[in-house]
């Protein structure tokens, strides 16, 4: 019997290992998307899928020091315009895409307990409501920018168990301090995104198993109809046993409605 042990990496490792040998200067007015494209080209990346409909430009000159990885540069620039971190798909294409708040209209996978189901019976579920903030604050104060920015997002959704209405009081988050941001609108989107990420980590977590399904990618939105639970979940992790009778484990967070 021959056993192979394979250690594999996402192709973004190329960007992590490729670091600046000279300082990088980006002038104010440079398109964010163009700057990202230039860093990908500098790293020899040719297979890309880039959303380029935004025309946001750097509000101030930027400099990155020697030794900074291309991955850090790219993800820093993307974060300032509320894009997702760069990642690769199953075909090795580098994906640059705008962040979109997950919602039940974008379901990409369905697991339903019926005669064709590959769902297994047992599930695990947990809730963590402790110290969940319902007021989130972001401040961007940078002397290189023309102005300081502040954004406050308040969860006042009466249907949310964490809201100011349901709890009858404000529970304030840590103060988020991005080093740079493109505009007030981008900071408003930034803090709403932070609120979603924090709340989704605390909301109901569901662990369930199925038969092997190789059609899963990153950030799937799953509709689950199981005897234990029914709802829409954002898949945060999955793993497979690579054998003929293997099983697939899924970890999902119940979709948060802001």
PDB file of C-alpha atoms in Angstrom:
ATOM      1  CA  UNK A   1       0.000   0.000   0.000  1.00  0.00           C
ATOM      2  CA  UNK A   2       1.273   3.455  -0.933  1.00  0.00           C
ATOM      3  CA  UNK A   3       0.237   6.436   1.159  1.00  0.00           C
ATOM      4  CA  UNK A   4       0.767  10.001  -0.064  1.00  0.00           C
ATOM      5  CA  UNK A   5       0.801  12.966   2.281  1.00  0.00           C
ATOM      6  CA  UNK A   6       0.325  16.227   0.398  1.00  0.00           C
ATOM      7  CA  UNK A   7       0.624  19.723   1.848  1.00  0.00           C
ATOM      8  CA  UNK A   8      -1.111  22.176  -0.462  1.00  0.00           C
ATOM      9  CA  UNK A   9      -1.428  25.963  -0.406  1.00  0.00           C
ATOM     10  CA  UNK A  10      -3.746  28.543  -1.892  1.00  0.00           C
ATOM     11  CA  UNK A  11      -1.997  30.335  -4.759  1.00  0.00           C
ATOM     12  CA  UNK A  12      -2.132  33.603  -2.820  1.00  0.00           C
ATOM     13  CA  UNK A  13       1.047  32.213  -1.238  1.00  0.00           C
ATOM     14  CA  UNK A  14       2.761  33.667  -4.334  1.00  0.00           C
ATOM     15  CA  UNK A  15       1.729  37.149  -3.211  1.00  0.00           C
ATOM     16  CA  UNK A  16       2.631  36.493   0.424  1.00  0.00           C
ATOM     17  CA  UNK A  17       6.180  35.427  -0.470  1.00  0.00           C
ATOM     18  CA  UNK A  18       6.785  38.239  -2.992  1.00  0.00           C
ATOM     19  CA  UNK A  19       7.934  41.287  -0.993  1.00  0.00           C
ATOM     20  CA  UNK A  20       9.078  44.759  -1.988  1.00  0.00           C
ATOM     21  CA  UNK A  21      12.802  45.201  -2.588  1.00  0.00           C
ATOM     22  CA  UNK A  22      12.353  48.978  -2.876  1.00  0.00           C
ATOM     23  CA  UNK A  23       9.775  51.326  -1.306  1.00  0.00           C
ATOM     24  CA  UNK A  24       6.531  51.586  -3.274  1.00  0.00           C
ATOM     25  CA  UNK A  25       5.087  55.058  -3.855  1.00  0.00           C
ATOM     26  CA  UNK A  26       1.494  55.555  -4.991  1.00  0.00           C
ATOM     27  CA  UNK A  27       0.394  59.090  -5.836  1.00  0.00           C
ATOM     28  CA  UNK A  28      -2.886  60.619  -4.748  1.00  0.00           C
ATOM     29  CA  UNK A  29      -5.410  60.277  -7.559  1.00  0.00           C
ATOM     30  CA  UNK A  30      -4.260  56.781  -8.536  1.00  0.00           C
ATOM     31  CA  UNK A  31      -7.152  54.408  -9.156  1.00  0.00           C
ATOM     32  CA  UNK A  32      -7.377  51.769  -6.433  1.00  0.00           C
ATOM     33  CA  UNK A  33      -8.249  49.037  -8.925  1.00  0.00           C
ATOM     34  CA  UNK A  34      -5.416  50.077 -11.262  1.00  0.00           C
ATOM     35  CA  UNK A  35      -2.975  50.004  -8.333  1.00  0.00           C
ATOM     36  CA  UNK A  36      -4.081  46.464  -7.446  1.00  0.00           C
ATOM     37  CA  UNK A  37      -3.765  45.355 -11.073  1.00  0.00           C
ATOM     38  CA  UNK A  38      -0.227  46.763 -11.172  1.00  0.00           C
ATOM     39  CA  UNK A  39       0.800  44.800  -8.063  1.00  0.00           C
ATOM     40  CA  UNK A  40      -0.599  41.584  -9.540  1.00  0.00           C
ATOM     41  CA  UNK A  41       1.354  42.175 -12.735  1.00  0.00           C
ATOM     42  CA  UNK A  42       4.504  42.896 -10.714  1.00  0.00           C
ATOM     43  CA  UNK A  43       4.093  39.484  -9.069  1.00  0.00           C
ATOM     44  CA  UNK A  44       3.684  37.779 -12.454  1.00  0.00           C
ATOM     45  CA  UNK A  45      -0.022  37.006 -11.953  1.00  0.00           C
ATOM     46  CA  UNK A  46      -1.893  36.787 -15.257  1.00  0.00           C
ATOM     47  CA  UNK A  47      -5.020  34.752 -14.452  1.00  0.00           C
ATOM     48  CA  UNK A  48      -7.312  37.300 -12.822  1.00  0.00           C
ATOM     49  CA  UNK A  49     -10.960  38.228 -12.534  1.00  0.00           C
ATOM     50  CA  UNK A  50     -11.271  41.847 -11.441  1.00  0.00           C
ATOM     51  CA  UNK A  51     -14.328  43.990 -10.894  1.00  0.00           C
ATOM     52  CA  UNK A  52     -13.228  47.337 -12.290  1.00  0.00           C
ATOM     53  CA  UNK A  53     -16.485  49.274 -12.262  1.00  0.00           C
ATOM     54  CA  UNK A  54     -15.382  51.432  -9.328  1.00  0.00           C
ATOM     55  CA  UNK A  55     -13.478  54.626 -10.096  1.00  0.00           C
ATOM     56  CA  UNK A  56     -12.388  55.407  -6.521  1.00  0.00           C
ATOM     57  CA  UNK A  57      -8.934  56.965  -6.323  1.00  0.00           C
ATOM     58  CA  UNK A  58      -6.402  57.265  -3.509  1.00  0.00           C
ATOM     59  CA  UNK A  59      -7.237  60.399  -1.479  1.00  0.00           C
ATOM     60  CA  UNK A  60      -3.595  60.894  -0.445  1.00  0.00           C
ATOM     61  CA  UNK A  61      -0.086  59.776  -1.389  1.00  0.00           C
ATOM     62  CA  UNK A  62       0.808  56.315  -0.065  1.00  0.00           C
ATOM     63  CA  UNK A  63       4.123  54.609   0.556  1.00  0.00           C
ATOM     64  CA  UNK A  64       4.786  50.984   1.438  1.00  0.00           C
ATOM     65  CA  UNK A  65       8.112  50.015   2.999  1.00  0.00           C
ATOM     66  CA  UNK A  66      10.720  47.543   1.774  1.00  0.00           C
ATOM     67  CA  UNK A  67       9.766  44.019   2.835  1.00  0.00           C
ATOM     68  CA  UNK A  68       6.000  44.551   2.620  1.00  0.00           C
ATOM     69  CA  UNK A  69       4.389  41.616   0.848  1.00  0.00           C
ATOM     70  CA  UNK A  70       2.328  42.089  -2.296  1.00  0.00           C
ATOM     71  CA  UNK A  71      -0.505  40.324  -0.459  1.00  0.00           C
ATOM     72  CA  UNK A  72      -0.499  42.910   2.329  1.00  0.00           C
ATOM     73  CA  UNK A  73      -0.352  45.805  -0.155  1.00  0.00           C
ATOM     74  CA  UNK A  74      -3.229  44.448  -2.236  1.00  0.00           C
ATOM     75  CA  UNK A  75      -5.464  43.605   0.721  1.00  0.00           C
ATOM     76  CA  UNK A  76      -4.765  46.976   2.358  1.00  0.00           C
ATOM     77  CA  UNK A  77      -5.843  48.807  -0.803  1.00  0.00           C
ATOM     78  CA  UNK A  78      -8.900  46.589  -1.241  1.00  0.00           C
ATOM     79  CA  UNK A  79     -10.011  47.114   2.357  1.00  0.00           C
ATOM     80  CA  UNK A  80     -10.103  50.889   1.832  1.00  0.00           C
ATOM     81  CA  UNK A  81     -12.769  50.564  -0.875  1.00  0.00           C
ATOM     82  CA  UNK A  82     -14.661  47.721   0.862  1.00  0.00           C
ATOM     83  CA  UNK A  83     -13.574  44.961  -1.465  1.00  0.00           C
ATOM     84  CA  UNK A  84     -13.014  41.412  -0.277  1.00  0.00           C
ATOM     85  CA  UNK A  85      -9.485  40.201   0.392  1.00  0.00           C
ATOM     86  CA  UNK A  86      -8.015  38.733  -2.770  1.00  0.00           C
ATOM     87  CA  UNK A  87      -8.443  34.979  -3.123  1.00  0.00           C
ATOM     88  CA  UNK A  88      -8.202  32.214  -5.703  1.00  0.00           C
ATOM     89  CA  UNK A  89     -10.984  30.054  -7.067  1.00  0.00           C
ATOM     90  CA  UNK A  90     -10.751  26.327  -7.755  1.00  0.00           C
ATOM     91  CA  UNK A  91      -9.159  27.022 -11.152  1.00  0.00           C
ATOM     92  CA  UNK A  92      -6.366  29.172  -9.706  1.00  0.00           C
ATOM     93  CA  UNK A  93      -7.836  32.463 -10.932  1.00  0.00           C
ATOM     94  CA  UNK A  94      -7.164  35.421  -8.626  1.00  0.00           C
ATOM     95  CA  UNK A  95     -10.477  37.040  -7.689  1.00  0.00           C
ATOM     96  CA  UNK A  96     -10.846  40.743  -6.904  1.00  0.00           C
ATOM     97  CA  UNK A  97     -14.452  41.513  -6.005  1.00  0.00           C
ATOM     98  CA  UNK A  98     -16.516  44.060  -4.114  1.00  0.00           C
ATOM     99  CA  UNK A  99     -17.899  43.044  -0.727  1.00  0.00           C
ATOM    100  CA  UNK A 100     -21.614  42.282  -0.758  1.00  0.00           C
ATOM    101  CA  UNK A 101     -23.506  41.706   2.419  1.00  0.00           C
ATOM    102  CA  UNK A 102     -24.710  38.081   2.461  1.00  0.00           C
ATOM    103  CA  UNK A 103     -28.458  37.642   2.202  1.00  0.00           C
ATOM    104  CA  UNK A 104     -31.028  34.947   1.636  1.00  0.00           C
ATOM    105  CA  UNK A 105     -31.515  35.939  -2.002  1.00  0.00           C
ATOM    106  CA  UNK A 106     -28.025  34.693  -2.887  1.00  0.00           C
ATOM    107  CA  UNK A 107     -28.329  31.025  -1.893  1.00  0.00           C
ATOM    108  CA  UNK A 108     -25.643  28.958  -3.638  1.00  0.00           C
ATOM    109  CA  UNK A 109     -26.381  25.529  -2.143  1.00  0.00           C
ATOM    110  CA  UNK A 110     -29.370  23.611  -0.784  1.00  0.00           C
ATOM    111  CA  UNK A 111     -29.356  20.741   1.719  1.00  0.00           C
ATOM    112  CA  UNK A 112     -32.822  19.319   2.297  1.00  0.00           C
ATOM    113  CA  UNK A 113     -33.858  16.201   4.200  1.00  0.00           C
ATOM    114  CA  UNK A 114     -35.882  14.382   1.543  1.00  0.00           C
ATOM    115  CA  UNK A 115     -35.676  11.142  -0.445  1.00  0.00           C
ATOM    116  CA  UNK A 116     -32.633  12.429  -2.359  1.00  0.00           C
ATOM    117  CA  UNK A 117     -30.909  13.905   0.668  1.00  0.00           C
ATOM    118  CA  UNK A 118     -27.212  13.448   1.436  1.00  0.00           C
ATOM    119  CA  UNK A 119     -27.688  15.041   4.881  1.00  0.00           C
ATOM    120  CA  UNK A 120     -26.673  12.977   7.891  1.00  0.00           C
ATOM    121  CA  UNK A 121     -28.920  12.885  10.945  1.00  0.00           C
ATOM    122  CA  UNK A 122     -26.786  14.404  13.717  1.00  0.00           C
ATOM    123  CA  UNK A 123     -26.096  18.116  14.079  1.00  0.00           C
ATOM    124  CA  UNK A 124     -24.489  20.383  16.660  1.00  0.00           C
ATOM    125  CA  UNK A 125     -25.691  23.888  17.384  1.00  0.00           C
ATOM    126  CA  UNK A 126     -24.563  26.623  19.739  1.00  0.00           C
ATOM    127  CA  UNK A 127     -25.537  30.201  20.584  1.00  0.00           C
ATOM    128  CA  UNK A 128     -23.399  32.936  22.158  1.00  0.00           C
ATOM    129  CA  UNK A 129     -25.230  36.138  23.025  1.00  0.00           C
ATOM    130  CA  UNK A 130     -22.846  37.358  25.722  1.00  0.00           C
ATOM    131  CA  UNK A 131     -21.629  40.964  25.432  1.00  0.00           C
ATOM    132  CA  UNK A 132     -22.822  41.349  21.852  1.00  0.00           C
ATOM    133  CA  UNK A 133     -22.394  45.012  20.817  1.00  0.00           C
ATOM    134  CA  UNK A 134     -25.318  46.824  19.228  1.00  0.00           C
ATOM    135  CA  UNK A 135     -23.510  50.115  18.569  1.00  0.00           C
ATOM    136  CA  UNK A 136     -20.440  49.994  16.332  1.00  0.00           C
ATOM    137  CA  UNK A 137     -18.050  52.923  15.843  1.00  0.00           C
ATOM    138  CA  UNK A 138     -15.269  53.527  13.310  1.00  0.00           C
ATOM    139  CA  UNK A 139     -12.887  56.490  13.219  1.00  0.00           C
ATOM    140  CA  UNK A 140     -10.307  57.253  10.549  1.00  0.00           C
ATOM    141  CA  UNK A 141      -7.912  60.020  11.548  1.00  0.00           C
ATOM    142  CA  UNK A 142      -4.896  60.352   9.296  1.00  0.00           C
ATOM    143  CA  UNK A 143      -2.866  63.558   8.829  1.00  0.00           C
ATOM    144  CA  UNK A 144      -2.386  62.690   5.153  1.00  0.00           C
ATOM    145  CA  UNK A 145      -6.137  62.873   4.524  1.00  0.00           C
ATOM    146  CA  UNK A 146      -8.046  66.098   3.966  1.00  0.00           C
ATOM    147  CA  UNK A 147     -10.455  65.342   6.804  1.00  0.00           C
ATOM    148  CA  UNK A 148     -11.177  62.968   9.663  1.00  0.00           C
ATOM    149  CA  UNK A 149     -14.010  60.488   9.286  1.00  0.00           C
ATOM    150  CA  UNK A 150     -16.341  58.954  11.859  1.00  0.00           C
ATOM    151  CA  UNK A 151     -19.155  56.465  11.347  1.00  0.00           C
ATOM    152  CA  UNK A 152     -21.621  54.936  13.818  1.00  0.00           C
ATOM    153  CA  UNK A 153     -23.863  51.995  13.018  1.00  0.00           C
ATOM    154  CA  UNK A 154     -26.628  51.140  15.496  1.00  0.00           C
ATOM    155  CA  UNK A 155     -28.522  47.859  15.554  1.00  0.00           C
ATOM    156  CA  UNK A 156     -32.062  49.101  16.141  1.00  0.00           C
ATOM    157  CA  UNK A 157     -33.736  46.219  14.329  1.00  0.00           C
ATOM    158  CA  UNK A 158     -36.634  45.115  16.538  1.00  0.00           C
ATOM    159  CA  UNK A 159     -36.373  41.582  15.100  1.00  0.00           C
ATOM    160  CA  UNK A 160     -32.758  41.207  16.264  1.00  0.00           C
ATOM    161  CA  UNK A 161     -32.196  39.739  19.747  1.00  0.00           C
ATOM    162  CA  UNK A 162     -29.074  41.911  20.052  1.00  0.00           C
ATOM    163  CA  UNK A 163     -30.660  45.270  19.159  1.00  0.00           C
ATOM    164  CA  UNK A 164     -30.924  48.341  21.338  1.00  0.00           C
ATOM    165  CA  UNK A 165     -34.692  47.850  21.268  1.00  0.00           C
ATOM    166  CA  UNK A 166     -34.647  44.236  22.438  1.00  0.00           C
ATOM    167  CA  UNK A 167     -31.979  44.787  25.099  1.00  0.00           C
ATOM    168  CA  UNK A 168     -33.131  48.211  26.182  1.00  0.00           C
ATOM    169  CA  UNK A 169     -29.607  49.597  26.315  1.00  0.00           C
ATOM    170  CA  UNK A 170     -26.540  50.408  24.243  1.00  0.00           C
ATOM    171  CA  UNK A 171     -23.604  47.990  24.214  1.00  0.00           C
ATOM    172  CA  UNK A 172     -20.764  49.708  22.367  1.00  0.00           C
ATOM    173  CA  UNK A 173     -18.138  47.902  20.331  1.00  0.00           C
ATOM    174  CA  UNK A 174     -14.435  48.558  20.347  1.00  0.00           C
ATOM    175  CA  UNK A 175     -13.499  51.637  18.325  1.00  0.00           C
ATOM    176  CA  UNK A 176     -12.376  50.508  14.883  1.00  0.00           C
ATOM    177  CA  UNK A 177      -9.562  52.635  13.457  1.00  0.00           C
ATOM    178  CA  UNK A 178      -8.704  51.929   9.805  1.00  0.00           C
ATOM    179  CA  UNK A 179      -5.469  53.675   8.824  1.00  0.00           C
ATOM    180  CA  UNK A 180      -6.977  55.065   5.628  1.00  0.00           C
ATOM    181  CA  UNK A 181     -10.331  55.113   3.892  1.00  0.00           C
ATOM    182  CA  UNK A 182     -11.403  56.399   0.501  1.00  0.00           C
ATOM    183  CA  UNK A 183     -14.524  58.327   1.570  1.00  0.00           C
ATOM    184  CA  UNK A 184     -17.256  58.750   4.195  1.00  0.00           C
ATOM    185  CA  UNK A 185     -19.432  56.326   2.240  1.00  0.00           C
ATOM    186  CA  UNK A 186     -16.686  53.724   2.341  1.00  0.00           C
ATOM    187  CA  UNK A 187     -16.307  54.137   6.112  1.00  0.00           C
ATOM    188  CA  UNK A 188     -20.086  53.754   6.554  1.00  0.00           C
ATOM    189  CA  UNK A 189     -19.936  50.509   4.585  1.00  0.00           C
ATOM    190  CA  UNK A 190     -16.818  49.452   6.498  1.00  0.00           C
ATOM    191  CA  UNK A 191     -18.446  49.712   9.940  1.00  0.00           C
ATOM    192  CA  UNK A 192     -21.629  47.999   8.774  1.00  0.00           C
ATOM    193  CA  UNK A 193     -19.445  45.165   7.484  1.00  0.00           C
ATOM    194  CA  UNK A 194     -17.611  44.962  10.832  1.00  0.00           C
ATOM    195  CA  UNK A 195     -20.966  44.789  12.605  1.00  0.00           C
ATOM    196  CA  UNK A 196     -22.065  41.932  10.367  1.00  0.00           C
ATOM    197  CA  UNK A 197     -18.806  40.028  10.929  1.00  0.00           C
ATOM    198  CA  UNK A 198     -18.968  40.396  14.731  1.00  0.00           C
ATOM    199  CA  UNK A 199     -22.639  39.473  14.943  1.00  0.00           C
ATOM    200  CA  UNK A 200     -22.288  36.486  12.634  1.00  0.00           C
ATOM    201  CA  UNK A 201     -19.493  35.100  14.834  1.00  0.00           C
ATOM    202  CA  UNK A 202     -21.788  35.258  17.880  1.00  0.00           C
ATOM    203  CA  UNK A 203     -25.007  34.113  16.237  1.00  0.00           C
ATOM    204  CA  UNK A 204     -26.147  30.511  15.936  1.00  0.00           C
ATOM    205  CA  UNK A 205     -23.443  28.127  14.715  1.00  0.00           C
ATOM    206  CA  UNK A 206     -24.498  24.888  13.055  1.00  0.00           C
ATOM    207  CA  UNK A 207     -22.250  21.897  12.453  1.00  0.00           C
ATOM    208  CA  UNK A 208     -23.667  19.227  10.168  1.00  0.00           C
ATOM    209  CA  UNK A 209     -22.441  16.441   7.899  1.00  0.00           C
ATOM    210  CA  UNK A 210     -23.326  15.295   4.396  1.00  0.00           C
ATOM    211  CA  UNK A 211     -22.055  13.000   1.722  1.00  0.00           C
ATOM    212  CA  UNK A 212     -19.165  14.351  -0.325  1.00  0.00           C
ATOM    213  CA  UNK A 213     -20.036  17.373  -2.445  1.00  0.00           C
ATOM    214  CA  UNK A 214     -17.049  18.704  -4.420  1.00  0.00           C
ATOM    215  CA  UNK A 215     -18.958  21.730  -5.730  1.00  0.00           C
ATOM    216  CA  UNK A 216     -18.282  23.941  -2.706  1.00  0.00           C
ATOM    217  CA  UNK A 217     -16.228  27.105  -2.917  1.00  0.00           C
ATOM    218  CA  UNK A 218     -15.575  29.950  -0.489  1.00  0.00           C
ATOM    219  CA  UNK A 219     -18.334  31.762   1.403  1.00  0.00           C
ATOM    220  CA  UNK A 220     -21.255  29.626   0.247  1.00  0.00           C
ATOM    221  CA  UNK A 221     -24.765  30.671   1.324  1.00  0.00           C
ATOM    222  CA  UNK A 222     -26.648  27.478   2.196  1.00  0.00           C
ATOM    223  CA  UNK A 223     -30.344  26.775   2.615  1.00  0.00           C
ATOM    224  CA  UNK A 224     -30.602  23.977   5.202  1.00  0.00           C
ATOM    225  CA  UNK A 225     -33.839  22.065   5.799  1.00  0.00           C
ATOM    226  CA  UNK A 226     -33.055  19.512   8.497  1.00  0.00           C
ATOM    227  CA  UNK A 227     -35.237  17.905  11.208  1.00  0.00           C
ATOM    228  CA  UNK A 228     -33.215  19.847  13.790  1.00  0.00           C
ATOM    229  CA  UNK A 229     -33.235  23.246  12.097  1.00  0.00           C
ATOM    230  CA  UNK A 230     -34.350  25.190   9.052  1.00  0.00           C
ATOM    231  CA  UNK A 231     -32.713  28.379   7.856  1.00  0.00           C
ATOM    232  CA  UNK A 232     -30.133  30.171   5.736  1.00  0.00           C
ATOM    233  CA  UNK A 233     -26.496  29.770   6.797  1.00  0.00           C
ATOM    234  CA  UNK A 234     -23.233  31.293   5.664  1.00  0.00           C
ATOM    235  CA  UNK A 235     -20.671  28.491   5.429  1.00  0.00           C
ATOM    236  CA  UNK A 236     -17.496  29.454   7.297  1.00  0.00           C
ATOM    237  CA  UNK A 237     -15.609  26.163   6.860  1.00  0.00           C
ATOM    238  CA  UNK A 238     -15.908  22.711   5.366  1.00  0.00           C
ATOM    239  CA  UNK A 239     -13.755  19.600   5.265  1.00  0.00           C
ATOM    240  CA  UNK A 240     -13.805  16.285   3.400  1.00  0.00           C
ATOM    241  CA  UNK A 241     -12.630  12.760   4.025  1.00  0.00           C
ATOM    242  CA  UNK A 242     -11.082  11.791   0.691  1.00  0.00           C
ATOM    243  CA  UNK A 243     -12.340   8.214   0.502  1.00  0.00           C
ATOM    244  CA  UNK A 244     -15.105   6.408  -1.362  1.00  0.00           C
ATOM    245  CA  UNK A 245     -17.327   6.320   1.734  1.00  0.00           C
ATOM    246  CA  UNK A 246     -16.091   9.636   3.139  1.00  0.00           C
ATOM    247  CA  UNK A 247     -18.232  12.313   4.733  1.00  0.00           C
ATOM    248  CA  UNK A 248     -18.166  16.078   4.507  1.00  0.00           C
ATOM    249  CA  UNK A 249     -18.431  18.322   7.552  1.00  0.00           C
ATOM    250  CA  UNK A 250     -19.879  21.819   7.290  1.00  0.00           C
ATOM    251  CA  UNK A 251     -19.744  24.720   9.741  1.00  0.00           C
ATOM    252  CA  UNK A 252     -22.298  27.437   9.115  1.00  0.00           C
ATOM    253  CA  UNK A 253     -23.385  30.643  10.813  1.00  0.00           C
ATOM    254  CA  UNK A 254     -27.032  31.536  10.673  1.00  0.00           C
ATOM    255  CA  UNK A 255     -27.464  34.474   8.362  1.00  0.00           C
ATOM    256  CA  UNK A 256     -27.632  37.761  10.240  1.00  0.00           C
ATOM    257  CA  UNK A 257     -30.173  40.290   9.024  1.00  0.00           C
ATOM    258  CA  UNK A 258     -28.980  43.835   9.755  1.00  0.00           C
TER     259      UNK A 258
END
